[in-house]
Amino acid sequence: MSEEIPYKIYLSEKEIPTNWYNIRADMKNKPAPLLNPGTLQPLTFEELTPIFCEELVKQELDNDTPWIPIPEEVRNFYKMYRPSPLVRAYCLEKALGTPAKIYYKFEGNNTSGSHKLTSAIAQAYYAKKQGLKGVTTETGAGQWGTALSMACAYFGLDCKVYMVKVSYEQKPFRREVMRTYGASVTPSPSMTTEIGRKINAEYPGTSGSLGCAISEAVEAALNLDGYRYELGSVLNQVLLHQTIIGLETKAALDKYNIVPDTIIGCAGGGSNLGGLVSPFLGEKIRGEKDYQIIAVEPASCPSLTRGVFAYDFCDTGHVCPLAKMYTLGSEFIPSANHAGGLRYHGMTPILSQAFHDGFMEARSVEQTQVFEAATQFARVEGILPAPESSHAIRVAIDEALKCKETGEAKTIVFGLTGTGYFDLKAYAAYNDGNMNDYIPTDEDLQASINKIPHFPGNLA
Ligand SMILES: Cc1ncc(COP(=O)(O)O)c(C=O)c1O
């Protein structure tokens, strides 16, 4: 074992980045703007501010400023759990017998259990600064809802969470964590919103999806005075906040002159992956360096690998704007896969554009293979990974095993976005041999892809 590189590379608090990195400033092909579905024109600041906080709308629309200062109050909160460790997976390397050098950036080292807190605290801060009473949101696996509940508690804001029904039922303890932080939690689709009642009537007994929950949360925010909606992924602003993951990773690697060959992350809406890879992708786009970047998604919800690149609604109820992204169609409701946080029909426009332009690869993996990797990882590295994060572990292991065959000592970095202590039903299904892999057929996908809006320039 090398003496030089420690198990965990920690940066000091002083090394917490002072700016987020806005990759859009360096992209030659900018992500397409959000469109107003009524006019098909780019959404303006004035149209977006009834839904989102003003400062966040500015960040959403800013394609030009490369570095955006992190407010002092947000950096102070970050000090409670950042910088997060970059871990050298010595034990996993040994177990695999690979010459590859594997590192993971561990974002589960805060009480909420995932990377989501990094954007939640920024979003709550801007809501507070604007003088709002509270915010509404959706949550899939429960990680984002937990993070936002915690952030709202810190700033004394009310938080109303619409939780995808399947997770609400599978994860009652997650719900209680949110309630303990003071949030109210409603299973989605619910009967408390117009759109929820409509979805329930159209798809009786549906287990819900992130797309449905988003529609409900937006409707609730629009109907409540002093509230705005906050989203945990997909949007440019969320990816921006998550770039702290990649900036810290790069700073830690630079300390030891480590240059990664391959960077891997799971991709739901794309915020953690986008955050992790942004500084590296920036170098790649600017032609300074080359890296292999791999997005990993569930075979049950394969937006990058089997979707189409088109303008589509961000939500099932069509109350949200149109975003140009890889999508399976906003009416696609994935099977009840255990990685709730990856059950989203689209992919953030920034990564969609980067993928479209050939800067990134994508793989889809089946959940039994994912849990096999999760179990293997837990037994040697000690951390019980979230099912979402385990998608990245699966591909990191696959790549390390390829190195074993070829004898290459590649450096692989992956994002370990969270812990899986609230996912034990999923682990139980795997341990009992009761886990299924449902892969949608081409017909299944075509049915929802056919419902993507057609207009001149879009699938027309
Ligand atoms: C632990 C964890 N990892 C990853 C994700 C995927 O989200 P994103 O693609 O926005 O990072 C989620 C989403 O809920 C999550 O909870």
Tab-separated table of C-alpha atoms and ligand atoms in Angstrom:
chain	number	residue	atom	x	y	z
A	1	MET	CA	0.000	0.000	0.000
A	2	SER	CA	1.316	3.441	-0.893
A	3	GLU	CA	2.344	5.441	2.166
A	4	GLU	CA	1.950	8.744	0.418
A	5	ILE	CA	-1.731	8.908	-0.293
A	6	PRO	CA	-3.878	8.700	2.837
A	7	TYR	CA	-7.147	6.791	3.072
A	8	LYS	CA	-8.934	10.092	3.317
A	9	ILE	CA	-7.769	13.306	1.748
A	10	TYR	CA	-9.253	16.121	3.822
A	11	LEU	CA	-9.040	19.765	2.907
A	12	SER	CA	-9.136	22.352	5.702
A	13	GLU	CA	-12.164	24.602	6.323
A	14	LYS	CA	-10.210	27.483	4.839
A	15	GLU	CA	-10.043	25.534	1.588
A	16	ILE	CA	-13.827	25.407	1.162
A	17	PRO	CA	-14.305	27.061	-2.237
A	18	THR	CA	-15.404	30.686	-2.101
A	19	ASN	CA	-17.189	30.536	-5.480
A	20	TRP	CA	-19.357	28.073	-7.330
A	21	TYR	CA	-18.204	27.299	-10.857
A	22	ASN	CA	-20.710	28.032	-13.604
A	23	ILE	CA	-19.746	25.594	-16.374
A	24	ARG	CA	-22.192	27.270	-18.792
A	25	ALA	CA	-19.732	30.161	-19.151
A	26	ASP	CA	-17.267	27.746	-20.772
A	27	MET	CA	-19.729	25.729	-22.865
A	28	LYS	CA	-19.555	26.543	-26.552
A	29	ASN	CA	-23.019	25.121	-27.058
A	30	LYS	CA	-24.967	26.560	-24.160
A	31	PRO	CA	-27.830	24.547	-22.680
A	32	ALA	CA	-31.045	25.649	-24.354
A	33	PRO	CA	-33.155	28.121	-22.348
A	34	LEU	CA	-36.294	27.085	-20.478
A	35	LEU	CA	-39.367	27.868	-22.576
A	36	ASN	CA	-42.771	29.131	-21.615
A	37	PRO	CA	-45.042	26.284	-22.826
A	38	GLY	CA	-47.762	28.788	-23.785
A	39	THR	CA	-45.678	31.114	-25.968
A	40	LEU	CA	-42.702	28.787	-26.699
A	41	GLN	CA	-40.474	31.781	-25.923
A	42	PRO	CA	-37.538	31.703	-23.450
A	43	LEU	CA	-38.754	32.319	-19.920
A	44	THR	CA	-37.871	35.711	-18.496
A	45	PHE	CA	-36.845	36.779	-15.005
A	46	GLU	CA	-40.356	38.247	-14.520
A	47	GLU	CA	-42.043	34.982	-15.501
A	48	LEU	CA	-39.850	32.828	-13.272
A	49	THR	CA	-39.858	34.863	-10.061
A	50	PRO	CA	-43.451	33.982	-9.017
A	51	ILE	CA	-42.212	30.356	-8.786
A	52	PHE	CA	-38.566	30.639	-7.700
A	53	CYS	CA	-36.575	32.985	-5.431
A	54	GLU	CA	-35.174	35.990	-7.273
A	55	GLU	CA	-31.504	35.315	-6.645
A	56	LEU	CA	-31.945	31.719	-7.791
A	57	VAL	CA	-33.638	32.878	-11.003
A	58	LYS	CA	-30.625	35.111	-11.669
A	59	GLN	CA	-28.363	32.080	-11.277
A	60	GLU	CA	-30.678	30.019	-13.469
A	61	LEU	CA	-30.468	32.486	-16.332
A	62	ASP	CA	-26.767	33.329	-16.051
A	63	ASN	CA	-24.856	31.633	-18.860
A	64	ASP	CA	-21.885	33.984	-18.699
A	65	THR	CA	-20.440	34.494	-15.211
A	66	PRO	CA	-17.901	31.714	-14.630
A	67	TRP	CA	-17.531	32.141	-10.861
A	68	ILE	CA	-20.470	32.973	-8.578
A	69	PRO	CA	-19.619	33.922	-4.961
A	70	ILE	CA	-20.891	31.616	-2.217
A	71	PRO	CA	-22.550	33.813	0.457
A	72	GLU	CA	-20.729	33.912	3.803
A	73	GLU	CA	-23.762	32.450	5.676
A	74	VAL	CA	-23.834	29.468	3.295
A	75	ARG	CA	-20.075	28.916	3.641
A	76	ASN	CA	-20.478	29.008	7.438
A	77	PHE	CA	-23.106	26.274	7.237
A	78	TYR	CA	-20.891	24.272	4.863
A	79	LYS	CA	-18.231	24.274	7.590
A	80	MET	CA	-20.451	21.934	9.636
A	81	TYR	CA	-19.766	19.106	7.191
A	82	ARG	CA	-17.492	20.336	4.444
A	83	PRO	CA	-15.004	19.833	2.960
A	84	SER	CA	-16.203	16.262	2.546
A	85	PRO	CA	-13.547	13.552	2.372
A	86	LEU	CA	-12.081	12.139	-0.793
A	87	VAL	CA	-11.445	8.517	0.102
A	88	ARG	CA	-8.925	6.198	-1.489
A	89	ALA	CA	-10.753	2.872	-1.740
A	90	TYR	CA	-7.717	0.800	-0.796
A	91	CYS	CA	-9.869	-2.002	0.624
A	92	LEU	CA	-12.064	-2.219	-2.469
A	93	GLU	CA	-9.015	-2.227	-4.759
A	94	LYS	CA	-7.560	-5.100	-2.731
A	95	ALA	CA	-10.805	-7.072	-2.759
A	96	LEU	CA	-11.069	-6.673	-6.535
A	97	GLY	CA	-7.386	-7.441	-7.100
A	98	THR	CA	-7.227	-4.532	-9.537
A	99	PRO	CA	-4.256	-2.344	-10.426
A	100	ALA	CA	-6.732	0.563	-10.760
A	101	LYS	CA	-6.617	3.317	-8.155
A	102	ILE	CA	-10.113	4.071	-6.960
A	103	TYR	CA	-11.236	7.218	-5.134
A	104	TYR	CA	-14.667	8.288	-4.019
A	105	LYS	CA	-15.947	11.648	-2.905
A	106	PHE	CA	-18.182	10.890	0.069
A	107	GLU	CA	-21.178	13.204	0.379
A	108	GLY	CA	-23.059	11.146	2.979
A	109	ASN	CA	-21.095	12.635	5.886
A	110	ASN	CA	-23.843	14.983	7.040
A	111	THR	CA	-26.966	14.232	9.055
A	112	SER	CA	-29.285	14.481	6.071
A	113	GLY	CA	-27.192	11.723	4.470
A	114	SER	CA	-26.536	13.033	0.954
A	115	HIS	CA	-25.130	15.690	-1.345
A	116	LYS	CA	-28.538	17.385	-1.490
A	117	LEU	CA	-27.822	19.542	1.577
A	118	THR	CA	-25.249	21.502	-0.412
A	119	SER	CA	-27.920	23.048	-2.646
A	120	ALA	CA	-30.686	22.963	0.008
A	121	ILE	CA	-28.838	25.352	2.305
A	122	ALA	CA	-28.114	27.755	-0.546
A	123	GLN	CA	-31.746	27.716	-1.687
A	124	ALA	CA	-33.099	28.157	1.845
A	125	TYR	CA	-30.675	31.045	2.368
A	126	TYR	CA	-31.946	32.903	-0.701
A	127	ALA	CA	-35.578	32.299	0.366
A	128	LYS	CA	-34.841	33.747	3.793
A	129	LYS	CA	-32.971	36.697	2.299
A	130	GLN	CA	-36.026	37.466	0.158
A	131	GLY	CA	-38.183	37.542	3.304
A	132	LEU	CA	-40.322	34.516	2.397
A	133	LYS	CA	-42.417	32.528	4.895
A	134	GLY	CA	-41.595	29.163	3.466
A	135	VAL	CA	-40.990	26.888	0.515
A	136	THR	CA	-42.566	23.866	-1.142
A	137	THR	CA	-40.801	20.995	-2.767
A	138	GLU	CA	-40.967	17.417	-4.002
A	139	THR	CA	-38.862	14.498	-2.841
A	140	GLY	CA	-38.254	11.107	-4.406
A	141	ALA	CA	-36.058	8.947	-2.220
A	142	GLY	CA	-36.544	11.443	0.593
A	143	GLN	CA	-32.971	12.706	0.556
A	144	TRP	CA	-33.778	16.091	-0.963
A	145	GLY	CA	-36.824	16.592	1.274
A	146	THR	CA	-34.719	15.769	4.319
A	147	ALA	CA	-31.973	18.143	3.231
A	148	LEU	CA	-34.382	21.006	2.542
A	149	SER	CA	-36.241	20.392	5.842
A	150	MET	CA	-32.937	20.627	7.670
A	151	ALA	CA	-31.908	23.776	5.786
A	152	CYS	CA	-35.313	25.410	6.414
A	153	ALA	CA	-35.109	24.584	10.119
A	154	TYR	CA	-31.719	26.324	10.219
A	155	PHE	CA	-33.114	29.508	8.667
A	156	GLY	CA	-36.547	29.354	10.389
A	157	LEU	CA	-38.600	28.758	7.224
A	158	ASP	CA	-41.696	26.590	6.769
A	159	CYS	CA	-41.193	23.606	4.426
A	160	LYS	CA	-43.970	21.656	2.658
A	161	VAL	CA	-42.779	18.439	1.051
A	162	TYR	CA	-44.635	16.339	-1.553
A	163	MET	CA	-43.102	12.888	-1.303
A	164	VAL	CA	-43.418	10.292	-4.113
A	165	LYS	CA	-45.994	7.822	-2.789
A	166	VAL	CA	-43.859	4.695	-3.212
A	167	SER	CA	-41.092	6.254	-1.082
A	168	TYR	CA	-43.583	7.604	1.450
A	169	GLU	CA	-44.782	4.043	1.958
A	170	GLN	CA	-41.360	2.353	1.752
A	171	LYS	CA	-39.603	4.873	3.964
A	172	PRO	CA	-41.762	5.941	6.921
A	173	PHE	CA	-38.657	6.775	8.947
A	174	ARG	CA	-37.408	9.190	6.329
A	175	ARG	CA	-40.762	10.962	6.605
A	176	GLU	CA	-40.333	11.219	10.379
A	177	VAL	CA	-36.895	12.780	10.006
A	178	MET	CA	-38.437	15.498	7.836
A	179	ARG	CA	-41.270	16.044	10.317
A	180	THR	CA	-38.750	16.243	13.141
A	181	TYR	CA	-37.024	19.070	11.309
A	182	GLY	CA	-40.446	20.751	11.212
A	183	ALA	CA	-41.565	20.010	7.628
A	184	SER	CA	-45.022	18.762	6.616
A	185	VAL	CA	-44.972	15.723	4.328
A	186	THR	CA	-47.741	14.738	1.872
A	187	PRO	CA	-47.700	11.573	-0.269
A	188	SER	CA	-47.871	12.353	-3.998
A	189	PRO	CA	-50.029	12.196	-6.010
A	190	SER	CA	-52.287	13.559	-3.278
A	191	MET	CA	-55.833	14.862	-3.220
A	192	THR	CA	-54.656	18.267	-1.909
A	193	THR	CA	-53.894	19.780	-5.319
A	194	GLU	CA	-55.835	19.994	-8.541
A	195	ILE	CA	-53.061	18.268	-10.462
A	196	GLY	CA	-52.759	15.492	-7.851
A	197	ARG	CA	-56.496	14.766	-8.103
A	198	LYS	CA	-56.206	14.670	-11.898
A	199	ILE	CA	-53.239	12.268	-11.886
A	200	ASN	CA	-54.974	10.021	-9.326
A	201	ALA	CA	-58.079	9.899	-11.507
A	202	GLU	CA	-56.090	9.108	-14.665
A	203	TYR	CA	-53.754	6.544	-13.101
A	204	PRO	CA	-55.641	5.008	-10.158
A	205	GLY	CA	-53.309	3.346	-7.642
A	206	THR	CA	-50.197	4.957	-9.152
A	207	SER	CA	-47.080	4.835	-6.971
A	208	GLY	CA	-46.196	8.339	-8.161
A	209	SER	CA	-43.068	9.799	-9.673
A	210	LEU	CA	-40.838	12.801	-9.198
A	211	GLY	CA	-42.603	14.416	-12.168
A	212	CYS	CA	-45.999	14.219	-10.377
A	213	ALA	CA	-44.613	15.462	-7.076
A	214	ILE	CA	-42.984	18.457	-8.777
A	215	SER	CA	-46.318	19.476	-10.324
A	216	GLU	CA	-48.016	19.351	-6.946
A	217	ALA	CA	-45.300	21.314	-5.158
A	218	VAL	CA	-45.305	24.047	-7.833
A	219	GLU	CA	-49.094	24.339	-7.688
A	220	ALA	CA	-48.942	24.610	-3.893
A	221	ALA	CA	-46.261	27.348	-4.022
A	222	LEU	CA	-48.246	29.383	-6.565
A	223	ASN	CA	-51.336	29.240	-4.343
A	224	LEU	CA	-49.630	30.224	-1.090
A	225	ASP	CA	-48.678	33.769	-0.185
A	226	GLY	CA	-44.994	34.211	0.716
A	227	TYR	CA	-43.932	30.825	-0.613
A	228	ARG	CA	-41.730	29.761	-3.495
A	229	TYR	CA	-40.921	26.385	-4.938
A	230	GLU	CA	-37.446	24.845	-4.601
A	231	LEU	CA	-36.194	21.955	-6.684
A	232	GLY	CA	-33.502	19.459	-5.701
A	233	SER	CA	-32.034	18.687	-9.114
A	234	VAL	CA	-32.276	19.297	-12.889
A	235	LEU	CA	-32.083	23.115	-12.813
A	236	ASN	CA	-28.894	25.000	-13.685
A	237	GLN	CA	-28.849	26.648	-10.251
A	238	VAL	CA	-28.840	23.278	-8.432
A	239	LEU	CA	-26.004	21.930	-10.527
A	240	LEU	CA	-24.166	25.196	-9.858
A	241	HIS	CA	-24.364	24.726	-6.071
A	242	GLN	CA	-23.229	21.126	-6.405
A	243	THR	CA	-20.027	22.174	-8.184
A	244	ILE	CA	-18.488	22.475	-4.741
A	245	ILE	CA	-18.226	18.649	-4.884
A	246	GLY	CA	-16.067	18.766	-7.995
A	247	LEU	CA	-14.046	21.794	-6.866
A	248	GLU	CA	-13.137	20.085	-3.595
A	249	THR	CA	-12.381	16.829	-5.415
A	250	LYS	CA	-10.051	18.586	-7.806
A	251	ALA	CA	-8.307	20.503	-5.011
A	252	ALA	CA	-7.775	17.260	-3.058
A	253	LEU	CA	-6.428	15.422	-6.109
A	254	ASP	CA	-4.179	18.345	-7.025
A	255	LYS	CA	-2.567	18.184	-3.570
A	256	TYR	CA	-1.134	14.815	-4.504
A	257	ASN	CA	-0.728	15.486	-8.233
A	258	ILE	CA	-3.356	12.878	-9.043
A	259	VAL	CA	-4.990	13.163	-12.457
A	260	PRO	CA	-8.079	11.004	-12.897
A	261	ASP	CA	-8.636	8.984	-16.052
A	262	THR	CA	-12.277	8.198	-15.417
A	263	ILE	CA	-14.931	10.088	-13.434
A	264	ILE	CA	-18.193	8.342	-12.676
A	265	GLY	CA	-21.447	9.440	-11.084
A	266	CYS	CA	-25.022	8.305	-10.803
A	267	ALA	CA	-27.496	10.453	-12.699
A	268	GLY	CA	-31.089	11.101	-11.642
A	269	GLY	CA	-31.756	14.702	-12.577
A	270	GLY	CA	-28.000	15.097	-12.956
A	271	SER	CA	-27.060	17.524	-10.167
A	272	ASN	CA	-24.446	15.480	-8.288
A	273	LEU	CA	-22.825	14.233	-11.456
A	274	GLY	CA	-22.856	17.704	-12.971
A	275	GLY	CA	-21.371	19.111	-9.772
A	276	LEU	CA	-18.688	16.462	-9.529
A	277	VAL	CA	-17.591	16.672	-13.132
A	278	SER	CA	-17.959	20.420	-13.812
A	279	PRO	CA	-14.332	21.460	-13.150
A	280	PHE	CA	-13.076	18.485	-15.178
A	281	LEU	CA	-15.647	18.933	-17.921
A	282	GLY	CA	-14.652	22.595	-18.098
A	283	GLU	CA	-11.047	21.585	-18.778
A	284	LYS	CA	-12.239	19.091	-21.370
A	285	ILE	CA	-14.465	21.620	-23.123
A	286	ARG	CA	-11.660	24.202	-23.118
A	287	GLY	CA	-9.402	21.561	-24.703
A	288	GLU	CA	-6.926	21.577	-21.811
A	289	LYS	CA	-7.295	17.981	-20.643
A	290	ASP	CA	-9.159	14.818	-21.483
A	291	TYR	CA	-11.133	12.639	-19.096
A	292	GLN	CA	-13.562	9.782	-19.512
A	293	ILE	CA	-16.801	10.899	-17.861
A	294	ILE	CA	-19.541	8.329	-17.277
A	295	ALA	CA	-23.134	8.956	-16.207
A	296	VAL	CA	-24.847	5.921	-14.697
A	297	GLU	CA	-28.617	5.548	-14.728
A	298	PRO	CA	-31.052	2.760	-13.869
A	299	ALA	CA	-32.077	0.443	-16.700
A	300	SER	CA	-35.644	1.086	-15.509
A	301	CYS	CA	-35.386	4.851	-16.161
A	302	PRO	CA	-32.812	5.279	-18.950
A	303	SER	CA	-33.164	8.911	-20.037
A	304	LEU	CA	-29.656	9.366	-21.506
A	305	THR	CA	-29.241	5.897	-22.973
A	306	ARG	CA	-32.716	5.476	-24.462
A	307	GLY	CA	-34.380	8.888	-24.352
A	308	VAL	CA	-34.590	11.600	-26.996
A	309	PHE	CA	-32.981	15.065	-26.918
A	310	ALA	CA	-35.915	17.430	-27.121
A	311	TYR	CA	-37.903	20.105	-25.331
A	312	ASP	CA	-40.193	18.471	-22.809
A	313	PHE	CA	-42.085	19.351	-19.668
A	314	CYS	CA	-40.102	19.066	-16.432
A	315	ASP	CA	-43.127	17.583	-14.665
A	316	THR	CA	-45.963	15.158	-15.287
A	317	GLY	CA	-48.733	17.673	-14.648
A	318	HIS	CA	-47.319	20.183	-17.156
A	319	VAL	CA	-47.371	23.160	-14.802
A	320	CYS	CA	-43.583	23.613	-15.222
A	321	PRO	CA	-41.577	25.081	-18.109
A	322	LEU	CA	-40.236	23.169	-21.080
A	323	ALA	CA	-36.574	22.184	-20.825
A	324	LYS	CA	-34.407	20.854	-23.634
A	325	MET	CA	-33.013	17.620	-22.303
A	326	TYR	CA	-32.693	13.911	-22.815
A	327	THR	CA	-36.124	12.697	-21.840
A	328	LEU	CA	-38.310	9.619	-21.801
A	329	GLY	CA	-41.407	11.822	-21.957
A	330	SER	CA	-42.878	13.632	-18.977
A	331	GLU	CA	-45.650	11.070	-18.698
A	332	PHE	CA	-43.205	8.194	-18.283
A	333	ILE	CA	-43.784	6.621	-14.882
A	334	PRO	CA	-40.895	4.262	-14.104
A	335	SER	CA	-41.352	0.943	-12.334
A	336	ALA	CA	-41.005	0.982	-8.549
A	337	ASN	CA	-37.202	0.773	-8.687
A	338	HIS	CA	-35.579	1.082	-5.276
A	339	ALA	CA	-33.359	3.995	-6.295
A	340	GLY	CA	-36.177	6.528	-5.861
A	341	GLY	CA	-33.855	9.461	-6.538
A	342	LEU	CA	-33.083	8.216	-10.038
A	343	ARG	CA	-36.704	7.846	-11.141
A	344	TYR	CA	-36.898	11.037	-13.173
A	345	HIS	CA	-37.870	11.135	-16.847
A	346	GLY	CA	-35.321	13.790	-17.894
A	347	MET	CA	-31.740	14.921	-17.396
A	348	THR	CA	-30.462	18.388	-16.542
A	349	PRO	CA	-30.063	20.509	-19.716
A	350	ILE	CA	-26.377	21.170	-18.955
A	351	LEU	CA	-25.440	17.478	-18.927
A	352	SER	CA	-27.861	16.707	-21.752
A	353	GLN	CA	-26.032	19.220	-23.938
A	354	ALA	CA	-22.595	17.929	-22.859
A	355	PHE	CA	-23.692	14.372	-23.610
A	356	HIS	CA	-25.137	15.402	-26.943
A	357	ASP	CA	-21.846	17.107	-27.829
A	358	GLY	CA	-19.875	13.948	-27.034
A	359	PHE	CA	-18.161	15.116	-23.828
A	360	MET	CA	-19.695	12.362	-21.727
A	361	GLU	CA	-20.772	8.701	-21.918
A	362	ALA	CA	-23.765	7.050	-20.301
A	363	ARG	CA	-24.448	3.520	-19.064
A	364	SER	CA	-27.565	1.945	-17.690
A	365	VAL	CA	-27.461	-0.773	-15.050
A	366	GLU	CA	-29.995	-3.168	-13.552
A	367	GLN	CA	-30.832	-2.888	-9.893
A	368	THR	CA	-29.779	-6.397	-8.836
A	369	GLN	CA	-26.299	-5.696	-10.236
A	370	VAL	CA	-26.381	-2.382	-8.396
A	371	PHE	CA	-27.170	-4.018	-5.061
A	372	GLU	CA	-24.528	-6.662	-5.666
A	373	ALA	CA	-21.979	-3.833	-6.004
A	374	ALA	CA	-23.451	-1.993	-2.992
A	375	THR	CA	-23.083	-5.087	-0.820
A	376	GLN	CA	-19.546	-5.750	-1.990
A	377	PHE	CA	-18.618	-2.125	-1.312
A	378	ALA	CA	-20.257	-2.046	2.152
A	379	ARG	CA	-18.418	-5.179	3.252
A	380	VAL	CA	-14.974	-3.839	2.426
A	381	GLU	CA	-15.262	-0.058	2.676
A	382	GLY	CA	-17.654	-0.020	5.645
A	383	ILE	CA	-20.094	2.598	4.339
A	384	LEU	CA	-23.653	1.444	3.603
A	385	PRO	CA	-24.281	3.231	0.301
A	386	ALA	CA	-27.558	4.714	-0.954
A	387	PRO	CA	-29.053	2.724	-3.856
A	388	GLU	CA	-28.635	5.788	-6.094
A	389	SER	CA	-24.936	6.130	-5.273
A	390	SER	CA	-24.483	2.392	-5.780
A	391	HIS	CA	-25.118	2.883	-9.488
A	392	ALA	CA	-21.781	4.702	-9.608
A	393	ILE	CA	-20.147	1.987	-7.490
A	394	ARG	CA	-21.354	-0.641	-9.988
A	395	VAL	CA	-19.665	1.056	-12.921
A	396	ALA	CA	-16.542	1.950	-10.901
A	397	ILE	CA	-16.170	-1.753	-10.052
A	398	ASP	CA	-16.785	-2.745	-13.681
A	399	GLU	CA	-14.119	-0.309	-14.860
A	400	ALA	CA	-11.667	-1.492	-12.176
A	401	LEU	CA	-12.261	-5.105	-13.236
A	402	LYS	CA	-11.531	-4.133	-16.839
A	403	CYS	CA	-8.199	-2.752	-15.594
A	404	LYS	CA	-7.560	-6.094	-13.927
A	405	GLU	CA	-7.891	-7.754	-17.330
A	406	THR	CA	-5.775	-5.229	-19.206
A	407	GLY	CA	-3.280	-4.568	-16.418
A	408	GLU	CA	-3.864	-0.801	-16.669
A	409	ALA	CA	-3.458	1.199	-13.441
A	410	LYS	CA	-6.135	3.762	-14.261
A	411	THR	CA	-7.272	6.317	-11.721
A	412	ILE	CA	-11.015	6.139	-11.219
A	413	VAL	CA	-12.963	8.718	-9.223
A	414	PHE	CA	-16.621	8.272	-8.406
A	415	GLY	CA	-19.239	10.182	-6.460
A	416	LEU	CA	-20.601	8.427	-3.395
A	417	THR	CA	-23.584	10.684	-2.974
A	418	GLY	CA	-25.178	9.291	0.159
A	419	THR	CA	-25.862	6.611	2.707
A	420	GLY	CA	-28.569	3.965	2.523
A	421	TYR	CA	-29.791	3.658	6.110
A	422	PHE	CA	-33.345	4.493	5.055
A	423	ASP	CA	-33.201	2.053	2.149
A	424	LEU	CA	-33.174	-1.117	4.184
A	425	LYS	CA	-36.396	-2.397	2.615
A	426	ALA	CA	-34.510	-2.400	-0.662
A	427	TYR	CA	-31.546	-4.154	0.921
A	428	ALA	CA	-33.994	-6.667	2.459
A	429	ALA	CA	-35.495	-7.393	-0.974
A	430	TYR	CA	-32.004	-7.983	-2.338
A	431	ASN	CA	-30.873	-10.103	0.611
A	432	ASP	CA	-34.062	-12.206	0.375
A	433	GLY	CA	-33.589	-12.710	-3.371
A	434	ASN	CA	-36.855	-10.872	-4.080
A	435	MET	CA	-35.539	-8.049	-6.200
A	436	ASN	CA	-36.719	-7.769	-9.814
A	437	ASP	CA	-35.168	-5.981	-12.732
A	438	TYR	CA	-37.820	-4.323	-14.788
A	439	ILE	CA	-36.557	-2.862	-18.034
A	440	PRO	CA	-39.148	-0.956	-20.056
A	441	THR	CA	-39.750	-2.232	-23.577
A	442	ASP	CA	-39.296	-0.013	-26.618
A	443	GLU	CA	-43.105	0.151	-26.850
A	444	ASP	CA	-43.355	1.329	-23.214
A	445	LEU	CA	-40.893	4.117	-23.909
A	446	GLN	CA	-42.349	5.033	-27.276
A	447	ALA	CA	-45.778	5.535	-25.697
A	448	SER	CA	-44.499	8.331	-23.455
A	449	ILE	CA	-41.961	9.680	-25.973
A	450	ASN	CA	-44.871	10.113	-28.411
A	451	LYS	CA	-46.472	12.506	-25.936
A	452	ILE	CA	-43.515	14.925	-25.944
A	453	PRO	CA	-44.825	18.212	-27.373
A	454	HIS	CA	-44.272	18.624	-31.114
A	455	PHE	CA	-43.694	22.137	-32.434
A	456	PRO	CA	-41.470	23.600	-35.132
A	457	GLY	CA	-37.870	22.690	-34.277
A	458	ASN	CA	-38.924	20.130	-31.668
A	459	LEU	CA	-39.371	16.593	-32.943
A	460	ALA	CA	-41.225	18.103	-35.862
B	1	LIG	C1	-28.291	9.725	-2.593
B	1	LIG	C2	-28.708	10.283	-3.914
B	1	LIG	N1	-27.848	10.221	-4.931
B	1	LIG	C3	-28.186	10.681	-6.153
B	1	LIG	C4	-29.423	11.218	-6.403
B	1	LIG	C5	-29.753	11.667	-7.799
B	1	LIG	O1	-29.979	13.004	-7.956
B	1	LIG	P1	-29.059	13.913	-8.892
B	1	LIG	O2	-28.946	13.207	-10.195
B	1	LIG	O3	-29.728	15.195	-8.973
B	1	LIG	O4	-27.740	14.027	-8.202
B	1	LIG	C6	-30.360	11.314	-5.361
B	1	LIG	C7	-31.680	11.923	-5.597
B	1	LIG	O5	-32.559	11.924	-4.804
B	1	LIG	C8	-29.985	10.836	-4.078
B	1	LIG	O6	-30.834	10.906	-3.059
